[in-house]
PDB file of C-alpha atoms in Angstrom:
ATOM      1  CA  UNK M   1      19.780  42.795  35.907  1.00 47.00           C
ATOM      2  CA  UNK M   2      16.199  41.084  36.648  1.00 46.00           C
ATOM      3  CA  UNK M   3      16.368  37.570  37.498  1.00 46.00           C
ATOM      4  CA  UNK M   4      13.650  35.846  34.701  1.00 44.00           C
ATOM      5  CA  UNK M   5      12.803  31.877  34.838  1.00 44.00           C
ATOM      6  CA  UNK M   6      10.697  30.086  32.024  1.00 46.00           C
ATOM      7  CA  UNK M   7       7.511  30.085  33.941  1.00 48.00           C
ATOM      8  CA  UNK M   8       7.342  33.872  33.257  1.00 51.00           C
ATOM      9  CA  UNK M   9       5.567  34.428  29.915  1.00 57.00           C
ATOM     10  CA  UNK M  10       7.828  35.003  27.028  1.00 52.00           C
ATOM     11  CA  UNK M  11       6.022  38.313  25.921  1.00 57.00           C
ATOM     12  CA  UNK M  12       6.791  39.606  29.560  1.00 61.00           C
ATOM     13  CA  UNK M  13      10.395  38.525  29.937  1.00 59.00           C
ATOM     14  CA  UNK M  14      11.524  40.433  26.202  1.00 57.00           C
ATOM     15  CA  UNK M  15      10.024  43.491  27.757  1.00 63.00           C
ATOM     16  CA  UNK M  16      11.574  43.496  30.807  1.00 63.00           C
ATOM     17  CA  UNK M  17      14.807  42.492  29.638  1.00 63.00           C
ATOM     18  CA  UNK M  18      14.587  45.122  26.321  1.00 63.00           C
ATOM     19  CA  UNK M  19      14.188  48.146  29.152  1.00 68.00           C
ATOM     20  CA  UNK M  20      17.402  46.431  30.712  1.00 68.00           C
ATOM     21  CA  UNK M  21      19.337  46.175  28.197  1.00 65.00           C
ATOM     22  CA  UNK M  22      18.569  50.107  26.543  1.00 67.00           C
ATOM     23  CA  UNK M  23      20.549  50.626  29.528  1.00 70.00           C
ATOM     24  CA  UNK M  24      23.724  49.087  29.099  1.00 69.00           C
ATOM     25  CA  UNK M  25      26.721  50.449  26.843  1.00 69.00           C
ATOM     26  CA  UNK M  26      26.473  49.683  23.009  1.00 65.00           C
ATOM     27  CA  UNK M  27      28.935  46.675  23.587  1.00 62.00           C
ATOM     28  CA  UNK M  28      27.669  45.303  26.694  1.00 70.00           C
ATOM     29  CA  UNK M  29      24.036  45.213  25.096  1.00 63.00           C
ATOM     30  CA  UNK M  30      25.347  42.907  22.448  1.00 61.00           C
ATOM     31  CA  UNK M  31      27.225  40.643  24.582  1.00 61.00           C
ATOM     32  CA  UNK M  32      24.048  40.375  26.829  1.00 66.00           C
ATOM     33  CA  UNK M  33      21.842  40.048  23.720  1.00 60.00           C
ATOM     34  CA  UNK M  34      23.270  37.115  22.498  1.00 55.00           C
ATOM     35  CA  UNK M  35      23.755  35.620  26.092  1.00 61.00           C
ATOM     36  CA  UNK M  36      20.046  36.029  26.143  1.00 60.00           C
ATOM     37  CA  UNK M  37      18.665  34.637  23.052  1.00 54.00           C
ATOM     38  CA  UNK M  38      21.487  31.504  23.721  1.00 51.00           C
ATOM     39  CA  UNK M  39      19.937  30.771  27.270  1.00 53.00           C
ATOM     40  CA  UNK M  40      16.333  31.122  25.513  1.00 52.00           C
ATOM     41  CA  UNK M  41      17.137  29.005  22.671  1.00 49.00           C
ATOM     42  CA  UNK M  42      18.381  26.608  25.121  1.00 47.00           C
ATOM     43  CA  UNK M  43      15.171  26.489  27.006  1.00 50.00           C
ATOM     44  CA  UNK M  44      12.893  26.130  24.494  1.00 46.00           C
ATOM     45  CA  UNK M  45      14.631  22.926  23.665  1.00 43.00           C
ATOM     46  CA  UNK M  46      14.356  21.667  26.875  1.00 46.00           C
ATOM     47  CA  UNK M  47      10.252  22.106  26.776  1.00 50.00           C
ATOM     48  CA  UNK M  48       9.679  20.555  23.399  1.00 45.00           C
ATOM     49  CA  UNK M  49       7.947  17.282  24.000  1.00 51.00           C
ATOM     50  CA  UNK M  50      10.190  14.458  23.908  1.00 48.00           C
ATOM     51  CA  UNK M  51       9.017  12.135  20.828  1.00 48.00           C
ATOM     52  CA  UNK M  52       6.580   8.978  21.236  1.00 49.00           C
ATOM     53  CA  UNK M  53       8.068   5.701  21.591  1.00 46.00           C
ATOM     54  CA  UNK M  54       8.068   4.043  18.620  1.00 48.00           C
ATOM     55  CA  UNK M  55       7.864   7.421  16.867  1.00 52.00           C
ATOM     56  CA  UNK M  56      10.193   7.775  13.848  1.00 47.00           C
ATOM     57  CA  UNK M  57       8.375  10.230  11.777  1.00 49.00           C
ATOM     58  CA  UNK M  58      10.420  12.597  12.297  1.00 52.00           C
ATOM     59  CA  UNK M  59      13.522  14.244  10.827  1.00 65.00           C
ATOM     60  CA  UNK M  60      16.415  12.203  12.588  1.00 74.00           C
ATOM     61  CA  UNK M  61      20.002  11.709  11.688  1.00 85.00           C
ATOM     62  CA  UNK M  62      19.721   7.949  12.144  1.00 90.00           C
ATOM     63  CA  UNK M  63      16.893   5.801  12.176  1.00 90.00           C
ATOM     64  CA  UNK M  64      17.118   1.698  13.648  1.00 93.00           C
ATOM     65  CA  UNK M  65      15.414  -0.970  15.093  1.00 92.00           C
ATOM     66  CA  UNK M  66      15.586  -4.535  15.219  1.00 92.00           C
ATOM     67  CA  UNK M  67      13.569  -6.255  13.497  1.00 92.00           C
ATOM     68  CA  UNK M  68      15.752 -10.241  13.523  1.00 94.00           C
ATOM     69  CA  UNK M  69      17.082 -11.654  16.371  1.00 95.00           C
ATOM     70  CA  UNK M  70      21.058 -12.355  15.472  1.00 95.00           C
ATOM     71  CA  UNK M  71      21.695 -16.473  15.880  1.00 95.00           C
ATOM     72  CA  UNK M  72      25.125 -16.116  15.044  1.00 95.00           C
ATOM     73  CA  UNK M  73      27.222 -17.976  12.309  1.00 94.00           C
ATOM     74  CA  UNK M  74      27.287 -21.390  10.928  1.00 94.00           C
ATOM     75  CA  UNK M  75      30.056 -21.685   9.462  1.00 94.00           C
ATOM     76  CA  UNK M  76      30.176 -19.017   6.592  1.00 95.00           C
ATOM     77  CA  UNK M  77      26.555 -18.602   6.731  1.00 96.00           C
ATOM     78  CA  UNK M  78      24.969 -15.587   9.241  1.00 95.00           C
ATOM     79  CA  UNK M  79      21.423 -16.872  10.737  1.00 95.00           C
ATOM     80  CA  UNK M  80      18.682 -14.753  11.985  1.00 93.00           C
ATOM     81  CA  UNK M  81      15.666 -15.583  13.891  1.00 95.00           C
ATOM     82  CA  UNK M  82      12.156 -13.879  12.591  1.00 92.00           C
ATOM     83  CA  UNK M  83       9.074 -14.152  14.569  1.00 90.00           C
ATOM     84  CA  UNK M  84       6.338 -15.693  12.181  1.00 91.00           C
ATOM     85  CA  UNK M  85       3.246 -14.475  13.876  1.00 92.00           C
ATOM     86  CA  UNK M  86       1.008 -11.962  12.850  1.00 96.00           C
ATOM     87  CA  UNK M  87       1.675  -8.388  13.370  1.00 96.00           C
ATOM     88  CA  UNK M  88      -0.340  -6.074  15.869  1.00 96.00           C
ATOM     89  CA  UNK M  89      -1.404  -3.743  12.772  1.00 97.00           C
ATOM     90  CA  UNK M  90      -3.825  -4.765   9.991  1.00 97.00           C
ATOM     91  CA  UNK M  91      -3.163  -3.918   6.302  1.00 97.00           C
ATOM     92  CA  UNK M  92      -5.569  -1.144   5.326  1.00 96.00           C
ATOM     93  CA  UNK M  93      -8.094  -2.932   2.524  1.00 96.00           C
ATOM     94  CA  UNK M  94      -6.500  -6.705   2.948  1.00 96.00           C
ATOM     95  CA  UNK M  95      -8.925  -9.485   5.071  1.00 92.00           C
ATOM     96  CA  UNK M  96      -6.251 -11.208   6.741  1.00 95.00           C
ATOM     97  CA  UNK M  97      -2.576  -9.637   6.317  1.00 97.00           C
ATOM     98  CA  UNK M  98      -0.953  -7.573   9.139  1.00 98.00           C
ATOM     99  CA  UNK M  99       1.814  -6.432   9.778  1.00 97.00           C
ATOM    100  CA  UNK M 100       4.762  -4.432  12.263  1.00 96.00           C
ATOM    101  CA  UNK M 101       5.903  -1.092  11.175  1.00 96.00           C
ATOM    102  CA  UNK M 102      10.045  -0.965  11.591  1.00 96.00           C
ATOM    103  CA  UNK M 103      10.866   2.848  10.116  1.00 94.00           C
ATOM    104  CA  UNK M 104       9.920   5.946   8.501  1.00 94.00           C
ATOM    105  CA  UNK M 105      11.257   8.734   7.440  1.00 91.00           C
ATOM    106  CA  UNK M 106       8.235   9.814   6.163  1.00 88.00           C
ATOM    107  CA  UNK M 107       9.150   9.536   2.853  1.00 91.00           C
ATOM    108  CA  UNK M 108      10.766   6.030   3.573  1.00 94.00           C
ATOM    109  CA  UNK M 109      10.070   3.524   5.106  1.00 96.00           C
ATOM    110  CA  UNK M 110       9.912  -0.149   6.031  1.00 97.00           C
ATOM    111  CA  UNK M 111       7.458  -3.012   7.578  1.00 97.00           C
ATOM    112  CA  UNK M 112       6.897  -6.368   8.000  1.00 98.00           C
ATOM    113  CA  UNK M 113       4.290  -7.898   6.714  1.00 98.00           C
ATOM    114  CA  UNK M 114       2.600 -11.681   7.750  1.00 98.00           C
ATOM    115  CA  UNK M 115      -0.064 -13.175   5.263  1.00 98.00           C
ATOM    116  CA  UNK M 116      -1.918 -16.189   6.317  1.00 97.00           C
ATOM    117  CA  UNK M 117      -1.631 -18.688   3.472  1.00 97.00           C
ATOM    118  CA  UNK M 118      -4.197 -18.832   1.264  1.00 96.00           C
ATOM    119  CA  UNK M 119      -4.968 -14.953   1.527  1.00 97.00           C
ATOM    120  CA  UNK M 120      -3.163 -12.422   0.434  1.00 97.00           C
ATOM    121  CA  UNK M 121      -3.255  -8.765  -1.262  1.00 97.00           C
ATOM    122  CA  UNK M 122      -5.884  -8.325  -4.093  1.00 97.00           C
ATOM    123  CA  UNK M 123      -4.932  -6.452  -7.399  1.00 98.00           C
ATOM    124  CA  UNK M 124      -3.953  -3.139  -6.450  1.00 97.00           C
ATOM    125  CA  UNK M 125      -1.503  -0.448  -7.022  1.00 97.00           C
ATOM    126  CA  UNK M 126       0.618   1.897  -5.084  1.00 95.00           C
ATOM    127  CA  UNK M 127       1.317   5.628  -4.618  1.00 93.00           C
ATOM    128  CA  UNK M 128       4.935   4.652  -5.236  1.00 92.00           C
ATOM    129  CA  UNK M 129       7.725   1.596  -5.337  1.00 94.00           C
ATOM    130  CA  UNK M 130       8.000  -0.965  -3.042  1.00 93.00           C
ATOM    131  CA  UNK M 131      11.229  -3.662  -2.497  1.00 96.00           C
ATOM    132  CA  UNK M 132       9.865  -6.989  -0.734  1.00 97.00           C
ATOM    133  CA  UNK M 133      12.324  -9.433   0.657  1.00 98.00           C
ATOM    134  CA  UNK M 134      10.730 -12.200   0.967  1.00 98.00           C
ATOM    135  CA  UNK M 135      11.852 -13.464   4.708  1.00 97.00           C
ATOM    136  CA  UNK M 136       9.418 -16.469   5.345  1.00 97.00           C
ATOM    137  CA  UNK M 137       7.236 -18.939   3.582  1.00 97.00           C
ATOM    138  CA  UNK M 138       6.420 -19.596   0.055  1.00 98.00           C
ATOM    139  CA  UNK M 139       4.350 -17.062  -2.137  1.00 98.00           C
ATOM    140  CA  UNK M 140       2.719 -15.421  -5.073  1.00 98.00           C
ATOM    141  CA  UNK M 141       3.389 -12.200  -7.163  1.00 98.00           C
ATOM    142  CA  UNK M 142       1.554 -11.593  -9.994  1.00 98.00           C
ATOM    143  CA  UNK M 143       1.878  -9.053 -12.359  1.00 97.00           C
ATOM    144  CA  UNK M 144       1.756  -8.571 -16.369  1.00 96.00           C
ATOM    145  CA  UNK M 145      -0.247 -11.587 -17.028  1.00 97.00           C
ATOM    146  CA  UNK M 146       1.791 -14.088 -14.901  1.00 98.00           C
ATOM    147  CA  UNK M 147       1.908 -15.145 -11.477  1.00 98.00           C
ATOM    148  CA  UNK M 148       5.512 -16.942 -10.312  1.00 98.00           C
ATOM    149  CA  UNK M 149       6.184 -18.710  -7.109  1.00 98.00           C
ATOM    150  CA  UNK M 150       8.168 -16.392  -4.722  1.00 98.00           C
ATOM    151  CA  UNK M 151      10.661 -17.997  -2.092  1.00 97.00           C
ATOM    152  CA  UNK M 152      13.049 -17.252   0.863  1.00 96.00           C
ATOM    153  CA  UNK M 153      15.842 -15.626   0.197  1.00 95.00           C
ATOM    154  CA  UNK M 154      14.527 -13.443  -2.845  1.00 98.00           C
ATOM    155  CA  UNK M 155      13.834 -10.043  -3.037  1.00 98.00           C
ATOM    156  CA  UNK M 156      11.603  -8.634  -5.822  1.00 97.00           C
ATOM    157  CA  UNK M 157      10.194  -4.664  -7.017  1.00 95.00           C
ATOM    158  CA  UNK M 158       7.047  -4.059  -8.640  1.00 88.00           C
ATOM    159  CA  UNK M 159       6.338  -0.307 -10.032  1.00 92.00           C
ATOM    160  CA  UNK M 160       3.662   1.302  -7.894  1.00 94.00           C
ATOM    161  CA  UNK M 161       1.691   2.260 -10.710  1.00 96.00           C
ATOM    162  CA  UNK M 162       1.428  -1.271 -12.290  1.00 96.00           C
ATOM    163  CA  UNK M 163      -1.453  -3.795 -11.076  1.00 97.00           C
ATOM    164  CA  UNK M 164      -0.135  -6.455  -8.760  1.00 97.00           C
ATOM    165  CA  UNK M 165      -0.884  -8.967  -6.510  1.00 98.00           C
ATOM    166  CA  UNK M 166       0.871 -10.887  -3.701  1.00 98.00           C
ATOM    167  CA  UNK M 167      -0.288 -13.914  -2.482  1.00 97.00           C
ATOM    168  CA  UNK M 168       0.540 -16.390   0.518  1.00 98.00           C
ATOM    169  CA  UNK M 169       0.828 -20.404  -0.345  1.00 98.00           C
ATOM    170  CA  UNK M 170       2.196 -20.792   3.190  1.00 97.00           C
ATOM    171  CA  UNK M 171       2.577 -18.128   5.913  1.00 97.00           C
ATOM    172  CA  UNK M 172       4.466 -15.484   4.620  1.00 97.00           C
ATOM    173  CA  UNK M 173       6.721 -13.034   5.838  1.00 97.00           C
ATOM    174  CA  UNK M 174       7.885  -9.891   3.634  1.00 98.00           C
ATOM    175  CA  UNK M 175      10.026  -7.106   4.556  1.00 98.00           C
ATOM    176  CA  UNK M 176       8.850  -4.146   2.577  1.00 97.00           C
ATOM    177  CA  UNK M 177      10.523  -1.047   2.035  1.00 97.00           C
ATOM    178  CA  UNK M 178       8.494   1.618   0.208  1.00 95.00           C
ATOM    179  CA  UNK M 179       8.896   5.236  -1.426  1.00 94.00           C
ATOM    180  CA  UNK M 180       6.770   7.168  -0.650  1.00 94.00           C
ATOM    181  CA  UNK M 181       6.220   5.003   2.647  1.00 95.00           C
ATOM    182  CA  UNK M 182       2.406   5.070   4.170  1.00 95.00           C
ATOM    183  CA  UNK M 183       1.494   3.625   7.369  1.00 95.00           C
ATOM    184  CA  UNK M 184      -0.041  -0.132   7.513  1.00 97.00           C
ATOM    185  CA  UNK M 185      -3.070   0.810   8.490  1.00 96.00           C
ATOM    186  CA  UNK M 186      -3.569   3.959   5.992  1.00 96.00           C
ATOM    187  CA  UNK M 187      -6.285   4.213   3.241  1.00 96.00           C
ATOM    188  CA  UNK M 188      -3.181   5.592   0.929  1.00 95.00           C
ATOM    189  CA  UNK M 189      -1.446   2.623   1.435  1.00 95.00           C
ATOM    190  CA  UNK M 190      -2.968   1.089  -1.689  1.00 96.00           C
ATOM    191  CA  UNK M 191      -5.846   1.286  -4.363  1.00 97.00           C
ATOM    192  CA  UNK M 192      -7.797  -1.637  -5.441  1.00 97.00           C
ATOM    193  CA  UNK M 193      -8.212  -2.190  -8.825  1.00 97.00           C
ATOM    194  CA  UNK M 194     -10.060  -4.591 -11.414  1.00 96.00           C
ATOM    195  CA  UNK M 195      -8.410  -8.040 -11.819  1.00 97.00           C
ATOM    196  CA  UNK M 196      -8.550  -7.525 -15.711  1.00 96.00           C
ATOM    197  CA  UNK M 197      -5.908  -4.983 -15.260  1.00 97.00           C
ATOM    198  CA  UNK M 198      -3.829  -8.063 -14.337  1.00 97.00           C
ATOM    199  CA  UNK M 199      -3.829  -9.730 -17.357  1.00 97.00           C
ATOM    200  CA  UNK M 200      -1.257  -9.725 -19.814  1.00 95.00           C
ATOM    201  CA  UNK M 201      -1.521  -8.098 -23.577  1.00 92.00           C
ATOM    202  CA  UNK M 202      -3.756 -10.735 -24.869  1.00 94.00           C
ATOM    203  CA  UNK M 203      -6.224 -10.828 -22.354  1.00 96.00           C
ATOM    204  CA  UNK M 204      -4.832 -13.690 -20.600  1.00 98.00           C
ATOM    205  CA  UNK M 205      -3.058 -14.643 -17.390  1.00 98.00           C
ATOM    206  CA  UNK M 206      -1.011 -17.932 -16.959  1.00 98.00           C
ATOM    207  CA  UNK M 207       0.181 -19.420 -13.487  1.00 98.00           C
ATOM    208  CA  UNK M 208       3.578 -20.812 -13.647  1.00 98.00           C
ATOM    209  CA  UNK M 209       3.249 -22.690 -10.684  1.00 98.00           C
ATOM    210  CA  UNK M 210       1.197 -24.913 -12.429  1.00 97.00           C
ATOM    211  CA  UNK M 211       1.359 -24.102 -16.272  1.00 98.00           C
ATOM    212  CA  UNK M 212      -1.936 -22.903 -16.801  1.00 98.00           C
ATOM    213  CA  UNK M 213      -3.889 -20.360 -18.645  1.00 97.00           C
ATOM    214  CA  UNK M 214      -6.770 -18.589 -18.970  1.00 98.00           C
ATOM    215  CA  UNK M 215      -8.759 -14.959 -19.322  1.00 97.00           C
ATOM    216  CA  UNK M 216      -9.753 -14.626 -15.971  1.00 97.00           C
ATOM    217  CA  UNK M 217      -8.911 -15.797 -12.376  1.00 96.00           C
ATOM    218  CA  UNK M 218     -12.295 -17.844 -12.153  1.00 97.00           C
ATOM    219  CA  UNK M 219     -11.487 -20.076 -15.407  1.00 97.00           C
ATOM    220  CA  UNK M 220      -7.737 -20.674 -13.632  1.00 97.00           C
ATOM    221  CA  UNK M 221      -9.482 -21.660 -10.615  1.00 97.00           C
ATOM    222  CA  UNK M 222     -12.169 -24.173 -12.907  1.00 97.00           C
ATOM    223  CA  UNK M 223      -8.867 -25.329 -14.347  1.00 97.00           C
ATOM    224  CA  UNK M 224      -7.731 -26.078 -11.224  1.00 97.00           C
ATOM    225  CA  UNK M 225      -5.045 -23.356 -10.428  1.00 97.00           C
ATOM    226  CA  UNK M 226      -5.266 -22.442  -6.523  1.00 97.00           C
ATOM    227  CA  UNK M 227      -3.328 -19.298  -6.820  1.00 97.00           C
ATOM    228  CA  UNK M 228      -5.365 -16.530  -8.664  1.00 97.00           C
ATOM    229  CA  UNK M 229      -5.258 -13.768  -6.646  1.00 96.00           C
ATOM    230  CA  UNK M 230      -9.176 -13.222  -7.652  1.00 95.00           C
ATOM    231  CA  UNK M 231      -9.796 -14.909  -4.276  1.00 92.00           C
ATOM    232  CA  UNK M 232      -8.463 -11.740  -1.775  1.00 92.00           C
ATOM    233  CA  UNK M 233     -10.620  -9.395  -3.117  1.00 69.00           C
TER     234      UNK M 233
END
């Protein structure tokens, strides 16, 4: 039979080897059929691309990273170390927050995020849920006419369709996992909305960091309140 490699064009080799194989007895052209379409199977494989580090878009059967180094145990307790710099990506329609992309599925996914305190994420919504664990640093969520001190240790889940906020009192670090997940830096990410769609069914917000209330996030701030979100817009 004629010796084919895979620098000889596909269309070129199937002819050749169909003349070939007309040829051969009915049960010997089967054998060598599937021997054939095995070995070409086998090279296509071989000349896909390989995927881009750092590339987990696509379909895998496992997806990890690390994303903590592992201190060990005291005592009872596990410890892990996480880096409290800013991330090489910037949040898509934020001024300061950025942030390290860890996975996705494409449908799933998770980052870190780092917001400088005092800044934060203005009133916006999402194209679907998101779970943040808060990792470092003390912060802000508002939503539904509140806003409520969020801590190490916690982990919190806002519906992508409601108007919320997240805001940094000290640098803050949030793992968030999303569904479905967009990329840091995409436009889809989140929308922007108005801040009255924060405010509760009366018109009225109330920090509970410091017990006060009002109908907008410039009246909390004249009151003296320094965590309206109003400010990251």
């Amino acid at each position: 039979m004629t010796e084919t490699t895979h620098r000889v064009p596909v269309e070129q080799a199937l002819e050749v080897l169909s003349e070939e194989l007309h040829s051969l007895a009915p049960a010997e052209r089967e054998a060598k059929a599937v021997e054939l379409l095995t070995a070409l199977g086998r090279s296509k494989a071989a000349e896909a691309p390989a995927p881009a580090p750092g590339d987990t878009t696509g379909r895998k059967p496992l997806l990890i990273c690390d994303w903590a180094t592992d201190l060990g145990l005291d005592g009872t307790t596990q410890q892990l170390g996480i880096p409290m710099g800013p991330g090489p990506t910037r949040v898509s329609k934020t001024a300061d927050a950025t942030g390290r992309s860890l996975l996705s599925s494409g449908h799933v996914g998770a980052d870190i995020l780092h917001i400088p305190a005092g800044s934060g994420f203005a009133p916006h919504t999402h194209p679907g849920d998101h779970l943040l664990f808060v990792l470092a640093g003390t912060g802000t969520i508002s939503v539904a006419g509140e806003i409520i001190e969020t801590r190490p240790g916690q982990v919190y889940m806002v519906e992508g369709a409601i108007t919320h906020a997240v805001g940094a009192i000290t640098d803050h670090m949030i793992l968030s996992v999303g569904a479905p997940h967009r990329h840091l830096d995409s436009p889809e990410r989140q929308e922007l909305t108005e801040y009255a769609a924060l405010l509760g069914d009366l018109g009225r917000i109330t920090c509970r960091l410091c017990d006060i209330e009002a109908s907008s996030g410039e009246e909390l701030a004249a009151k003296g309140c320094p965590h309206s979100p109003h400010r990251f817009g």
